[in-house]
Tab-separated table of C-alpha atoms in Angstrom:
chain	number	residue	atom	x	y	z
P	204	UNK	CA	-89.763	-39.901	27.062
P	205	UNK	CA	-86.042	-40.149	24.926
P	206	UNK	CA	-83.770	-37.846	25.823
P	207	UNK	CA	-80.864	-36.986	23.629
P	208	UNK	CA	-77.852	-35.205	24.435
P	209	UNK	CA	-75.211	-34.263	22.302
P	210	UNK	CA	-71.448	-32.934	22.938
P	211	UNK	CA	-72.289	-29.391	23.947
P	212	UNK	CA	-70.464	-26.063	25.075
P	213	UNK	CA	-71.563	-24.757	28.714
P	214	UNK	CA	-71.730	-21.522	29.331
P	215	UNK	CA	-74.853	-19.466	31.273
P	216	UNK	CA	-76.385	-19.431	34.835
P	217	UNK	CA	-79.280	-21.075	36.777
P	218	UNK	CA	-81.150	-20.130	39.557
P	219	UNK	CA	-81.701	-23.645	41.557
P	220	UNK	CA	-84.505	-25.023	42.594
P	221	UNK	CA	-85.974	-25.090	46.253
P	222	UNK	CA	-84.659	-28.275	47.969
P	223	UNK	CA	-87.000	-31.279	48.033
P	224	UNK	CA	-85.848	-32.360	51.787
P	225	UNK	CA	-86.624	-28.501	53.213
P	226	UNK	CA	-89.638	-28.288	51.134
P	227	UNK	CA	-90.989	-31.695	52.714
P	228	UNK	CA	-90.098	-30.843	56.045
P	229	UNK	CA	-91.576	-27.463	55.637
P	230	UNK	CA	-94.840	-28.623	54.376
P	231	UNK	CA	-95.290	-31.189	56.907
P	232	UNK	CA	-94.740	-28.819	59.990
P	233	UNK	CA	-96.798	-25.940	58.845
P	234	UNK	CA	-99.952	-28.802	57.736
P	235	UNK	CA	-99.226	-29.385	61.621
P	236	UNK	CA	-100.335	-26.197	62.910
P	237	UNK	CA	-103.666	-24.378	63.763
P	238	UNK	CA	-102.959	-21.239	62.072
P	239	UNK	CA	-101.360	-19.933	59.146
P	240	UNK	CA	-98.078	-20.164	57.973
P	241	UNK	CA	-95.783	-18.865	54.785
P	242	UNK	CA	-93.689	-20.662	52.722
P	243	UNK	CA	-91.418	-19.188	50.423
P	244	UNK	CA	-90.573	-19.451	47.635
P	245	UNK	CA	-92.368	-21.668	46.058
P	246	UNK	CA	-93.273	-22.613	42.342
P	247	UNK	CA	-96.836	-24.282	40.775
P	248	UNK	CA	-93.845	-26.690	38.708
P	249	UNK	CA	-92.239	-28.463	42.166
P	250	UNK	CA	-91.012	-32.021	41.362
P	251	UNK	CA	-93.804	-34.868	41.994
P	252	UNK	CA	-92.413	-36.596	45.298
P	253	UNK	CA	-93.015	-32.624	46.683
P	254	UNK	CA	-96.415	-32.466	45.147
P	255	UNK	CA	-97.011	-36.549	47.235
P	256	UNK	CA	-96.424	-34.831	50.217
P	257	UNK	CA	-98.450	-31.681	49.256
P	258	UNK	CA	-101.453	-33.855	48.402
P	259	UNK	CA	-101.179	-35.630	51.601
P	260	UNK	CA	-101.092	-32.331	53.466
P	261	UNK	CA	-104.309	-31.012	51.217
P	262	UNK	CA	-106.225	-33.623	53.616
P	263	UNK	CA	-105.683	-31.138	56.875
P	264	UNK	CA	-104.967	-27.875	55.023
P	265	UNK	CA	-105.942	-25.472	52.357
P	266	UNK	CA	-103.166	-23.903	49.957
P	267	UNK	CA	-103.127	-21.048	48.326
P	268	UNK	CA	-99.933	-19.576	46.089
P	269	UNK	CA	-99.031	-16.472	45.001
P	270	UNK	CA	-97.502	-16.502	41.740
P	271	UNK	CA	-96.309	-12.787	41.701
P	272	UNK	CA	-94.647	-13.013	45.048
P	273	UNK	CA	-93.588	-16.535	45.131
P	274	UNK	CA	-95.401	-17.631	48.272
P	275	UNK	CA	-97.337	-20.607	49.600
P	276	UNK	CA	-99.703	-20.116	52.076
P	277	UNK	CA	-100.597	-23.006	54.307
P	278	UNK	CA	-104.795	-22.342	56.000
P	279	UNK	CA	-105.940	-25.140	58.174
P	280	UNK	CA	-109.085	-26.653	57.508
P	281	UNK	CA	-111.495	-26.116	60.248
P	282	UNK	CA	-112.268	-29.942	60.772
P	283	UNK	CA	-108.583	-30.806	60.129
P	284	UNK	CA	-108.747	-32.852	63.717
P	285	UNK	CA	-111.651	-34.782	63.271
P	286	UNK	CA	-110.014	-37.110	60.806
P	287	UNK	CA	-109.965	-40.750	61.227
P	288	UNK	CA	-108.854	-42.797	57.954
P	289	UNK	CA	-107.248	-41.747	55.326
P	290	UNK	CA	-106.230	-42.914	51.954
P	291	UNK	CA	-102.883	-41.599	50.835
P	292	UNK	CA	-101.344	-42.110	47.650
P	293	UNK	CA	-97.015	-41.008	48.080
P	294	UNK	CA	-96.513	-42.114	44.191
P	295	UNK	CA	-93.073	-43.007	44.709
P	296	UNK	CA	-92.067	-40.764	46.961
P	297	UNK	CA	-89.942	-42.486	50.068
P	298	UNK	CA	-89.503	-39.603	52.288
P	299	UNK	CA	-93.156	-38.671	52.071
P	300	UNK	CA	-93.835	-42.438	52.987
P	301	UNK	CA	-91.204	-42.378	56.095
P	302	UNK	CA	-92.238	-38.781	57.738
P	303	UNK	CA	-95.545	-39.495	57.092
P	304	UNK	CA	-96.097	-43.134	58.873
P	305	UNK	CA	-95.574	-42.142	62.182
P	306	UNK	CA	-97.096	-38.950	61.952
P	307	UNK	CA	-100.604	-40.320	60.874
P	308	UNK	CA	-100.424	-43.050	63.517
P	309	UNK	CA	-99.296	-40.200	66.214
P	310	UNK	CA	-102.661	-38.210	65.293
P	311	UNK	CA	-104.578	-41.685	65.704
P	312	UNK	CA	-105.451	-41.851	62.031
P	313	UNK	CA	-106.074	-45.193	59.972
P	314	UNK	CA	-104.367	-44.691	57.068
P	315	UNK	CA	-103.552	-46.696	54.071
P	316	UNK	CA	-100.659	-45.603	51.951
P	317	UNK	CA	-101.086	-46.450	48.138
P	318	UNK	CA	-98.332	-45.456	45.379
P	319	UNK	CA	-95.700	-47.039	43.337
P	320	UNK	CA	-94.942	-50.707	44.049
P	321	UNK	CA	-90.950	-50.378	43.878
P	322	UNK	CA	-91.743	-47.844	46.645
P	323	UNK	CA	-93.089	-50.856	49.016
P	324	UNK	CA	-89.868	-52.902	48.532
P	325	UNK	CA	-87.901	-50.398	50.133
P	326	UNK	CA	-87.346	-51.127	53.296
P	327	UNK	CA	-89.338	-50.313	56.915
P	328	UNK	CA	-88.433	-52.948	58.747
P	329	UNK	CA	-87.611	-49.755	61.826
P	330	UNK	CA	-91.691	-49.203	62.114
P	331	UNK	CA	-92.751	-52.741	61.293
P	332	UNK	CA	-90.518	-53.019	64.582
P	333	UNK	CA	-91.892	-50.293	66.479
P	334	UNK	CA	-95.497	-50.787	65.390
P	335	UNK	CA	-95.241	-54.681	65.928
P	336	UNK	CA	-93.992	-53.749	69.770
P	337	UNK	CA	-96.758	-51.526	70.024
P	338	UNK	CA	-99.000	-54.122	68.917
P	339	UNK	CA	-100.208	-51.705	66.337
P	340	UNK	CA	-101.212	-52.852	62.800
P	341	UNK	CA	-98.524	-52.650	59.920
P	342	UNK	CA	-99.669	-54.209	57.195
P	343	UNK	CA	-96.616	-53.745	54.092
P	344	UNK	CA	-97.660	-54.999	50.999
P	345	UNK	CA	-96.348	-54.904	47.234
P	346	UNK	CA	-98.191	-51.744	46.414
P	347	UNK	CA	-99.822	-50.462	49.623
P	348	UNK	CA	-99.239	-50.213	53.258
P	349	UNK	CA	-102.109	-49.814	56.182
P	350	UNK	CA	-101.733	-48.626	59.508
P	351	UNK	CA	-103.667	-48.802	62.190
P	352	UNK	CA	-103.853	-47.554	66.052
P	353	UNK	CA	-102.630	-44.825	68.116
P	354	UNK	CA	-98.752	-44.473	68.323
P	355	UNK	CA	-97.821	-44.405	72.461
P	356	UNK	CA	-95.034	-42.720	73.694
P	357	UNK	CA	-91.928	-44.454	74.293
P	358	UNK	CA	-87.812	-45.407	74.053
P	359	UNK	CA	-87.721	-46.293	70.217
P	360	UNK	CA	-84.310	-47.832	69.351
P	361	UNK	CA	-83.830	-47.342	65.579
P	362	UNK	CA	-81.044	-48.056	63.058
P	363	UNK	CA	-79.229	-45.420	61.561
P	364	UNK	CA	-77.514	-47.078	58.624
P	365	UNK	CA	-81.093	-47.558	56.598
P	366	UNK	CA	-82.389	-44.198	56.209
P	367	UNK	CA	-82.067	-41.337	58.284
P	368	UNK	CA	-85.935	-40.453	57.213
P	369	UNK	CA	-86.759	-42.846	60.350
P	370	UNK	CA	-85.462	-40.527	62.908
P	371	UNK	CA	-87.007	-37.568	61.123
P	372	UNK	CA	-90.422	-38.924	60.559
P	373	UNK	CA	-90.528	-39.867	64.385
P	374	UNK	CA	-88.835	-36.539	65.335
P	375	UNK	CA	-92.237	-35.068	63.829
P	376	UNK	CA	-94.427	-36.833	65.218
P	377	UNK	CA	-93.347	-37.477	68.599
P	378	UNK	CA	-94.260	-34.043	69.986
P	379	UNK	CA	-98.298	-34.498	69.465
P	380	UNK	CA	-98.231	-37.425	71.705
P	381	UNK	CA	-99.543	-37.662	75.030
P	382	UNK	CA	-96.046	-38.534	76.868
P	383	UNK	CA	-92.298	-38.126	76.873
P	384	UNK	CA	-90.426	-39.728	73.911
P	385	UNK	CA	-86.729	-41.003	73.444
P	386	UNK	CA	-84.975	-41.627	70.339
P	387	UNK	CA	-81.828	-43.971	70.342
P	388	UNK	CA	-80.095	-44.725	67.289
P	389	UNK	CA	-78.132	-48.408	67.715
P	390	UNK	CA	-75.903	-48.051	64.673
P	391	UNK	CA	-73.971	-45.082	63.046
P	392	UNK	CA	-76.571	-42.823	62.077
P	393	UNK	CA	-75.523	-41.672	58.432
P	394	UNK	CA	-77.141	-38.535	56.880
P	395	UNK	CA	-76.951	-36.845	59.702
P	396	UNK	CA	-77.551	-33.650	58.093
P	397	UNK	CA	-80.935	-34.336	56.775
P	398	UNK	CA	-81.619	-34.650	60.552
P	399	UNK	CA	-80.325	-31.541	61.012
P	400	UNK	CA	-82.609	-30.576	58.493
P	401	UNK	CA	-85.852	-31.654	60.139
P	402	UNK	CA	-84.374	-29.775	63.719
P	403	UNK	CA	-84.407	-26.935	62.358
P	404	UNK	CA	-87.582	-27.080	60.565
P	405	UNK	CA	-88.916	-27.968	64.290
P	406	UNK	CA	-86.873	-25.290	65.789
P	407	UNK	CA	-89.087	-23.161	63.325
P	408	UNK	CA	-91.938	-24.496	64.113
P	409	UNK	CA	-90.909	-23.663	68.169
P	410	UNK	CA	-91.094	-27.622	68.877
P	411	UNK	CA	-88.356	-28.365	71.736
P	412	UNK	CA	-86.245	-31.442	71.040
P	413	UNK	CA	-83.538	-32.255	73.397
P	414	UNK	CA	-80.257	-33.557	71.772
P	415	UNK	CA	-77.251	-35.228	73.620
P	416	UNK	CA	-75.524	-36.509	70.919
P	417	UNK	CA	-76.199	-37.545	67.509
P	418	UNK	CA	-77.482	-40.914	68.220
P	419	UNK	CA	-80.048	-39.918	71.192
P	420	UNK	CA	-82.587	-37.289	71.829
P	421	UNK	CA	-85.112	-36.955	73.818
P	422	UNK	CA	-88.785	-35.472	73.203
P	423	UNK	CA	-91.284	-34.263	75.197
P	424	UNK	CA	-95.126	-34.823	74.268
P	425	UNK	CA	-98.242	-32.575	74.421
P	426	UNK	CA	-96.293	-29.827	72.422
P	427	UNK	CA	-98.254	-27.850	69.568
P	428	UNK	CA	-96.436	-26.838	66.278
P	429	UNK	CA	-96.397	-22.978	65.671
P	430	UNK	CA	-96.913	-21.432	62.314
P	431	UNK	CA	-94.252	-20.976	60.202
P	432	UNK	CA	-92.636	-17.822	58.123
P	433	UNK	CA	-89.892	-20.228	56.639
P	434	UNK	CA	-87.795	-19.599	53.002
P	435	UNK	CA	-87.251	-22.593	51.363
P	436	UNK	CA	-83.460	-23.596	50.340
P	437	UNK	CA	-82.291	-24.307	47.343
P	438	UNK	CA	-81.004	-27.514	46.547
P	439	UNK	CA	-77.670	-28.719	46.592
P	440	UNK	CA	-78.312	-32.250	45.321
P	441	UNK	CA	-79.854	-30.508	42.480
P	442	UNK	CA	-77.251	-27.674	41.959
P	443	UNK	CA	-74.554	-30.646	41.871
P	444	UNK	CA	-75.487	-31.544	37.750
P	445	UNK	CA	-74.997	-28.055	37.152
P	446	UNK	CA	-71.927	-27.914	38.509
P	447	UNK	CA	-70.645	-30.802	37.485
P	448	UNK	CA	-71.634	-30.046	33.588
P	449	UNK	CA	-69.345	-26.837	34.147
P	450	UNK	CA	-66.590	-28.418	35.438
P	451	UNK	CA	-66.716	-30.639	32.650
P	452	UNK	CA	-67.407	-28.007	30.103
P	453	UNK	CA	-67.645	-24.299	30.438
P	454	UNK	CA	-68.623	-22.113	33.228
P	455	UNK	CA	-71.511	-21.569	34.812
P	456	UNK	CA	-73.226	-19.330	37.663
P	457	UNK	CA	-75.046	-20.504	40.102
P	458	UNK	CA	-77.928	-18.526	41.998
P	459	UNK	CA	-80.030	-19.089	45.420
P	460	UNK	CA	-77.433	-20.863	47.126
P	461	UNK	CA	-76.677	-20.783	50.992
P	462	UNK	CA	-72.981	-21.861	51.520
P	463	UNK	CA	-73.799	-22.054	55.214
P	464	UNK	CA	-76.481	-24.455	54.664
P	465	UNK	CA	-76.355	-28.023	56.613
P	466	UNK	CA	-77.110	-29.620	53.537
P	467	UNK	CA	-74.924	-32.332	52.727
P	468	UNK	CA	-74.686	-32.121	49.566
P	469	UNK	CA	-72.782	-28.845	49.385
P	470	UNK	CA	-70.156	-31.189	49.240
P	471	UNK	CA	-70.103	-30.930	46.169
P	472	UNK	CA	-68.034	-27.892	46.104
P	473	UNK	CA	-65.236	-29.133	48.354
P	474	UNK	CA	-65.054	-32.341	45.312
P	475	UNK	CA	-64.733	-29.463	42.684
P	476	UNK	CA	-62.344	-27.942	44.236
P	477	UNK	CA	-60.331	-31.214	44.590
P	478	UNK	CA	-60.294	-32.353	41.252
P	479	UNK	CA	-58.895	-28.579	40.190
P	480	UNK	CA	-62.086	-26.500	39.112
P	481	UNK	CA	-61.863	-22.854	39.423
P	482	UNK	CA	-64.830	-21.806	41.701
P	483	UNK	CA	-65.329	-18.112	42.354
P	484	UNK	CA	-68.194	-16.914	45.679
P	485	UNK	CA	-69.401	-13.440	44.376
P	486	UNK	CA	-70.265	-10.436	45.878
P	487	UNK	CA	-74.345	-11.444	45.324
P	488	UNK	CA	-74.016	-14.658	46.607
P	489	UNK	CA	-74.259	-16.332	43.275
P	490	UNK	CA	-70.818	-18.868	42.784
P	491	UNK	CA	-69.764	-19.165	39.390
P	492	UNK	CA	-68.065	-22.344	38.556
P	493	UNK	CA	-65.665	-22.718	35.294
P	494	UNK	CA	-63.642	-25.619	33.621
P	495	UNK	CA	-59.682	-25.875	34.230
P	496	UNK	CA	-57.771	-28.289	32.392
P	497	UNK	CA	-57.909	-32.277	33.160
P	498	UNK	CA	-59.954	-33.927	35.891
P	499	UNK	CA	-58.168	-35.527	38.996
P	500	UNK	CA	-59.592	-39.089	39.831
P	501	UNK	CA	-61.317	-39.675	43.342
P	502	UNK	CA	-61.482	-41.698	46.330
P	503	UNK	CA	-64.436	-40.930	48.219
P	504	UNK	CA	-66.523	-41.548	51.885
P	505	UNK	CA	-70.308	-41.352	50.455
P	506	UNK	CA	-72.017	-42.787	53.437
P	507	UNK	CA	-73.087	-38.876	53.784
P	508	UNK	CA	-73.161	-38.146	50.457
P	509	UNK	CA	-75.249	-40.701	48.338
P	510	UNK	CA	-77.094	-38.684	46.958
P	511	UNK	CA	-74.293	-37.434	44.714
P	512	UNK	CA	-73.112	-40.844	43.977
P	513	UNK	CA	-74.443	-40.507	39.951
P	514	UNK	CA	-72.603	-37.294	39.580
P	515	UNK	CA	-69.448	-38.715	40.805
P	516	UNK	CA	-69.222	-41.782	38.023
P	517	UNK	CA	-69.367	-38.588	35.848
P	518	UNK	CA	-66.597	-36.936	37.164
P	519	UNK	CA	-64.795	-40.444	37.690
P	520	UNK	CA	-65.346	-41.614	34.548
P	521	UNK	CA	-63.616	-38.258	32.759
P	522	UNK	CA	-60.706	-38.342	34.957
P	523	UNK	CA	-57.580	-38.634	33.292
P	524	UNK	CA	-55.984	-41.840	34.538
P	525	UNK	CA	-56.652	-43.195	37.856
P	526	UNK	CA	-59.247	-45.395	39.229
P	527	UNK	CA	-62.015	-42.811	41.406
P	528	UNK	CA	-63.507	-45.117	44.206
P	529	UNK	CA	-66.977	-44.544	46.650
P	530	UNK	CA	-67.193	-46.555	49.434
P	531	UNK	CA	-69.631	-46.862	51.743
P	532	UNK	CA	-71.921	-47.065	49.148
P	533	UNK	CA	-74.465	-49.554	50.564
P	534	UNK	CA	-77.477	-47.020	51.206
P	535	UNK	CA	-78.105	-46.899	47.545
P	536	UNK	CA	-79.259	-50.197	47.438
P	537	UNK	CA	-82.595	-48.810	48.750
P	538	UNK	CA	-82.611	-45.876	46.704
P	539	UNK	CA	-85.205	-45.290	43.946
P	540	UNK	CA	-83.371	-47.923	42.405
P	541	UNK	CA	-80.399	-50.524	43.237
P	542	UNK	CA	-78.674	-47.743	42.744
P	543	UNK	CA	-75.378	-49.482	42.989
P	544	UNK	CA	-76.021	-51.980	40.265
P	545	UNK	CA	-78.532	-49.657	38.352
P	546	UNK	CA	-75.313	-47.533	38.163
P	547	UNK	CA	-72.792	-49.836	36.872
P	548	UNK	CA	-75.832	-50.742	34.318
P	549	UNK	CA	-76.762	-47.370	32.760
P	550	UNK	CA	-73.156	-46.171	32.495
P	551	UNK	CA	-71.626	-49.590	31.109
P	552	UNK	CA	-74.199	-48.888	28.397
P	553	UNK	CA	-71.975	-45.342	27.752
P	554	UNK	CA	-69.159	-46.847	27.477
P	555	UNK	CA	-67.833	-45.952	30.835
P	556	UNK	CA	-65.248	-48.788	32.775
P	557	UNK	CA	-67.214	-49.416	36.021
P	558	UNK	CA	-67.810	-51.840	38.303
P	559	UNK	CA	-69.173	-52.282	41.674
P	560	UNK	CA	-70.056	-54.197	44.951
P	561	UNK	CA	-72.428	-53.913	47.814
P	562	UNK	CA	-70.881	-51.481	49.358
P	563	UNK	CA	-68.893	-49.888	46.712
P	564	UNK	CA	-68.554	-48.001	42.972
P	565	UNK	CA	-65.062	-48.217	40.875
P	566	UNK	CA	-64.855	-46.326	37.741
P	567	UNK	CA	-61.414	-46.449	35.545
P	568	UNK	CA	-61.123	-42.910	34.273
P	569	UNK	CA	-60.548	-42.690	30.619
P	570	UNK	CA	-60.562	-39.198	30.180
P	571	UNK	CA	-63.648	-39.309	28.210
P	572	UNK	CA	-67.217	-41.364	27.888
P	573	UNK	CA	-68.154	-42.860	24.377
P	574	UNK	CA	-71.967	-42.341	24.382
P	575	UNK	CA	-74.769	-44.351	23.299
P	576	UNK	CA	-78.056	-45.844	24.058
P	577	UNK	CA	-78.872	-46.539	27.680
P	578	UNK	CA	-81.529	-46.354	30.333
P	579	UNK	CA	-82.313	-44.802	33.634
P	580	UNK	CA	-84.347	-47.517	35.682
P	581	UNK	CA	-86.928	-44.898	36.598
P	582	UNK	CA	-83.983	-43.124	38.835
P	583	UNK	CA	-83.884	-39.444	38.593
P	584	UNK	CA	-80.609	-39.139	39.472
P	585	UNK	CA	-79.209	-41.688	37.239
P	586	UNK	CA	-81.188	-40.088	34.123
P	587	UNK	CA	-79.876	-36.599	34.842
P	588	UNK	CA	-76.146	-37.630	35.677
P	589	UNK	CA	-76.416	-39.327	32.175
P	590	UNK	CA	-77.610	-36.106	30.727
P	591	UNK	CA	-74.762	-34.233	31.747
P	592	UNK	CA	-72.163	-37.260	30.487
P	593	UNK	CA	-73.905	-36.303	26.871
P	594	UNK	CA	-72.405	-33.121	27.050
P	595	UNK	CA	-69.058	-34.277	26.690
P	596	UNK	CA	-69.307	-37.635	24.870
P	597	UNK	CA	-67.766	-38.808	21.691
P	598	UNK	CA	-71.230	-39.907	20.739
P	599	UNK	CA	-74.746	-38.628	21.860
P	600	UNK	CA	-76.367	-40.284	25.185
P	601	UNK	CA	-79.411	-41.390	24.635
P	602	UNK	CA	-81.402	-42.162	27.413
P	603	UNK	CA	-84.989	-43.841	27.055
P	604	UNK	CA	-86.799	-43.127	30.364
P	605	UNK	CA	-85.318	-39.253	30.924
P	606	UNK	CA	-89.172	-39.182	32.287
P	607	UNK	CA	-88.061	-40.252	35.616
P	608	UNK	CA	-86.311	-36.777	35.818
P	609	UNK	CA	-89.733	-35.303	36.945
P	610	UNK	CA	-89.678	-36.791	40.025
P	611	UNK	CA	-87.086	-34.516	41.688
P	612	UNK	CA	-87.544	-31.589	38.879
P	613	UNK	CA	-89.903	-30.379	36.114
P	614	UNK	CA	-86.907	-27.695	35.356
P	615	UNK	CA	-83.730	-29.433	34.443
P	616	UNK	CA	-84.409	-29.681	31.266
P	617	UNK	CA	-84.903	-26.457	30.450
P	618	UNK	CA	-82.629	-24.963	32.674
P	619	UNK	CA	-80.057	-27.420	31.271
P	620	UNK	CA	-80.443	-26.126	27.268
P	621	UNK	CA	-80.693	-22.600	28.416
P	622	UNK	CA	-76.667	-22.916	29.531
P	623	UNK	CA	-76.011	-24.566	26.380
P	624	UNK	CA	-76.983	-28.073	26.283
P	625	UNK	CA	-77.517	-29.748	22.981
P	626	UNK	CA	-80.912	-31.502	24.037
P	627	UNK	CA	-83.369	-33.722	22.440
P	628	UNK	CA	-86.555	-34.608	23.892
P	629	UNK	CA	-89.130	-37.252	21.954
């Protein structure tokens, strides 16, 4: 799929979409219980690495939504714990791959994970470790990965400058086990709040984990997850296009939002704010977010941020003067892409002055971003970062595999036009 995007006027307001990490997390723990739990809201059109772990789920519980009300209800199946092997494809979904590994080898089920192969090459070198101690099988291969054997409890020493998806996908499963569990991370654990996340999902779920810091906890075994009545968040990864495109051109107003949420992400705002965009917190919770004059250049910590990393070679590349630097950067290397060089790739194509190393991302702001042909490698992000850069171009961006935007959204495209965007889809 092309997607074209031409110089464009902002001006409108989106609801955003429930966040993939919650919705993950939520899924997962209310699959886990024996009776039935509520999610809301919820949407038939979620992005597909929600729908991988959905699928998965559909192995151990029935779903059923409500359309009018905006509800998903989660119904065990009745022979839900009779399993024993599984075949699971995750398409190319990496946090449906990392919470689920442990959790099918804590419920003693041989499963074999099938999906994208650029999804294998990311790294899981933290279970081959743990699985390899427990003399469990881990077979990793370029498109599949089979485990076998019944995870024991025990004191798992991980790393925390990988993925924090380690920590949470053993934080799930470490409760159904037959003994007490500790968690140490051995390096800065970056992310933090996506751990945060999964807590409070488990919180939810009335799981008790006991944290002493951020780098140890401690988990008891034989617990049973309780049903859930959990609303979704929205998603401030997602929200942070949107807000960018109005910075850069117009003003938009943004609905669904919890500016108490641990998300990360929500960052965002605080960058905004920085780089001297008016941002306004109404009286209905909505925050409306409008242009004001030039764009200050950056120098930016993402190591809890990466996430936002595409958004920011926007916002650095339309600064006026001034080189806008993100350091510790090197996470992205695992990302759907290389994100680091995918980056400096996709947006040299543009036009834009960027370069980068392992560990970090320098754009020269210009004050502007000449357009052009250019490509996504398959990265969601990348593609809909571009998408917003077309809106203020000299020349349209075209970008030849805007396809990839599916995987975190079937929405931002339309949502995108309907504040103004001059779009092009063939």
């Amino acid at each position: 799929m092309t997607l074209t995007v031409e110089k464009s006027k902002i001006f409108g307001s989106v609801y955003i979409q429930i966040s993939k990490s919650d919705a993950h997390r939520a899924l997962i723990a209310s699959s886990l219980s024996n009776d039935i739990s509520i999610l809301k809201p919820w949407m038939n059109d979620v992005s597909l690495d929600i729908n991988a772990t959905l699928n998965a789920m559909a192995n151990f519980v029935d779903f059923e939504y409500d359309a009018k009300d905006c509800i998903l209800k989660v119904i065990p199946k009745k022979n839900k714990n009779t399993i024993k092997d599984l075949t699971i494809n995750v398409e190319e979904s990496g946090t449906s791959l990392r919470l689920l590994v442990p959790i099918m080898s804590a419920l003693g089920i041989n499963t074999t994970f099938v999906g994208g192969e650029k999804l294998f090459s990311r790294p899981m070198s933290v279970y081959r470790d743990i699985f390899k101690k427990q003399g469990l099988l881990f077979d990793l291969q370029k498109s599949s990965l089979i485990i076998e054997g019944k995870l024991q409890a025990d004191e798992f020493h991980i790393s925390g400058d990988i993925s924090s998806q380690f920590f949470s996908g053993l934080l799930f499963a470490l409760p159904l086990l037959d003994g007490d569990s500790k968690i140490i991370v051995d390096t800065n654990l970056e992310s933090r709040s996506y751990v945060m996340m999964t807590l409070k999902t488990l919180k939810e779920a009335k799981i008790e984990v006991f944290k002493h810091s951020d780098n140890f906890v401690e988990v008891s075994g034989r617990q049973y997850y309780n049903p859930l009545s959990y609303t979704i968040e929205s998603d401030w990864s997602h929200c942070a296009f949107f807000a960018v495109a109005a910075a850069l051109a117009g003003e938009v107003t943004l609905y669904g939002l919890d500016k108490y949420s641990i998300q990360s992400d929500k960052y965002i705002l605080n960058i905004l704010k920085y780089i001297g965009t008016s941002i306004n917190y109404n009286d209905d919770n909505s925050i409306t977010i409008k242009k004001q004059g030039k764009i200050n250049s950056l120098d930016i910590d993402i190591s809890n941020i990466v996430d936002l990393a595409p958004i920011l070679v926007v916002l650095g590349a339309t600064a006026s003067g001034g080189t806008t630097k993100l350091y510790n950067a090197h996470r992205l290397k695992y990302k759907e892409s290389d994100r680091i060089k995918d980056l400096e790739d996709s947006f040299s194509r543009i036009g834009v002055n960027i370069r980068t190393t392992d560990n970090e991302i320098i754009v020269e702001g210009s004050g502007f971003i000449k357009g052009g042909r250019t490509i996504s490698h398959n990265d969601h992000r990348i593609a809909m970062a571009l998408a917003v850069a077309g809106i203020i171009s000299e020349e349209a961006v075209i970008i030849d595999d805007a396809e990839s935007i599916s995987k975190s959204s079937f929405s931002f495209i339309n949502d995108f036009k309907s504040i103004g965007a001059n779009v092009i889809l063939n």
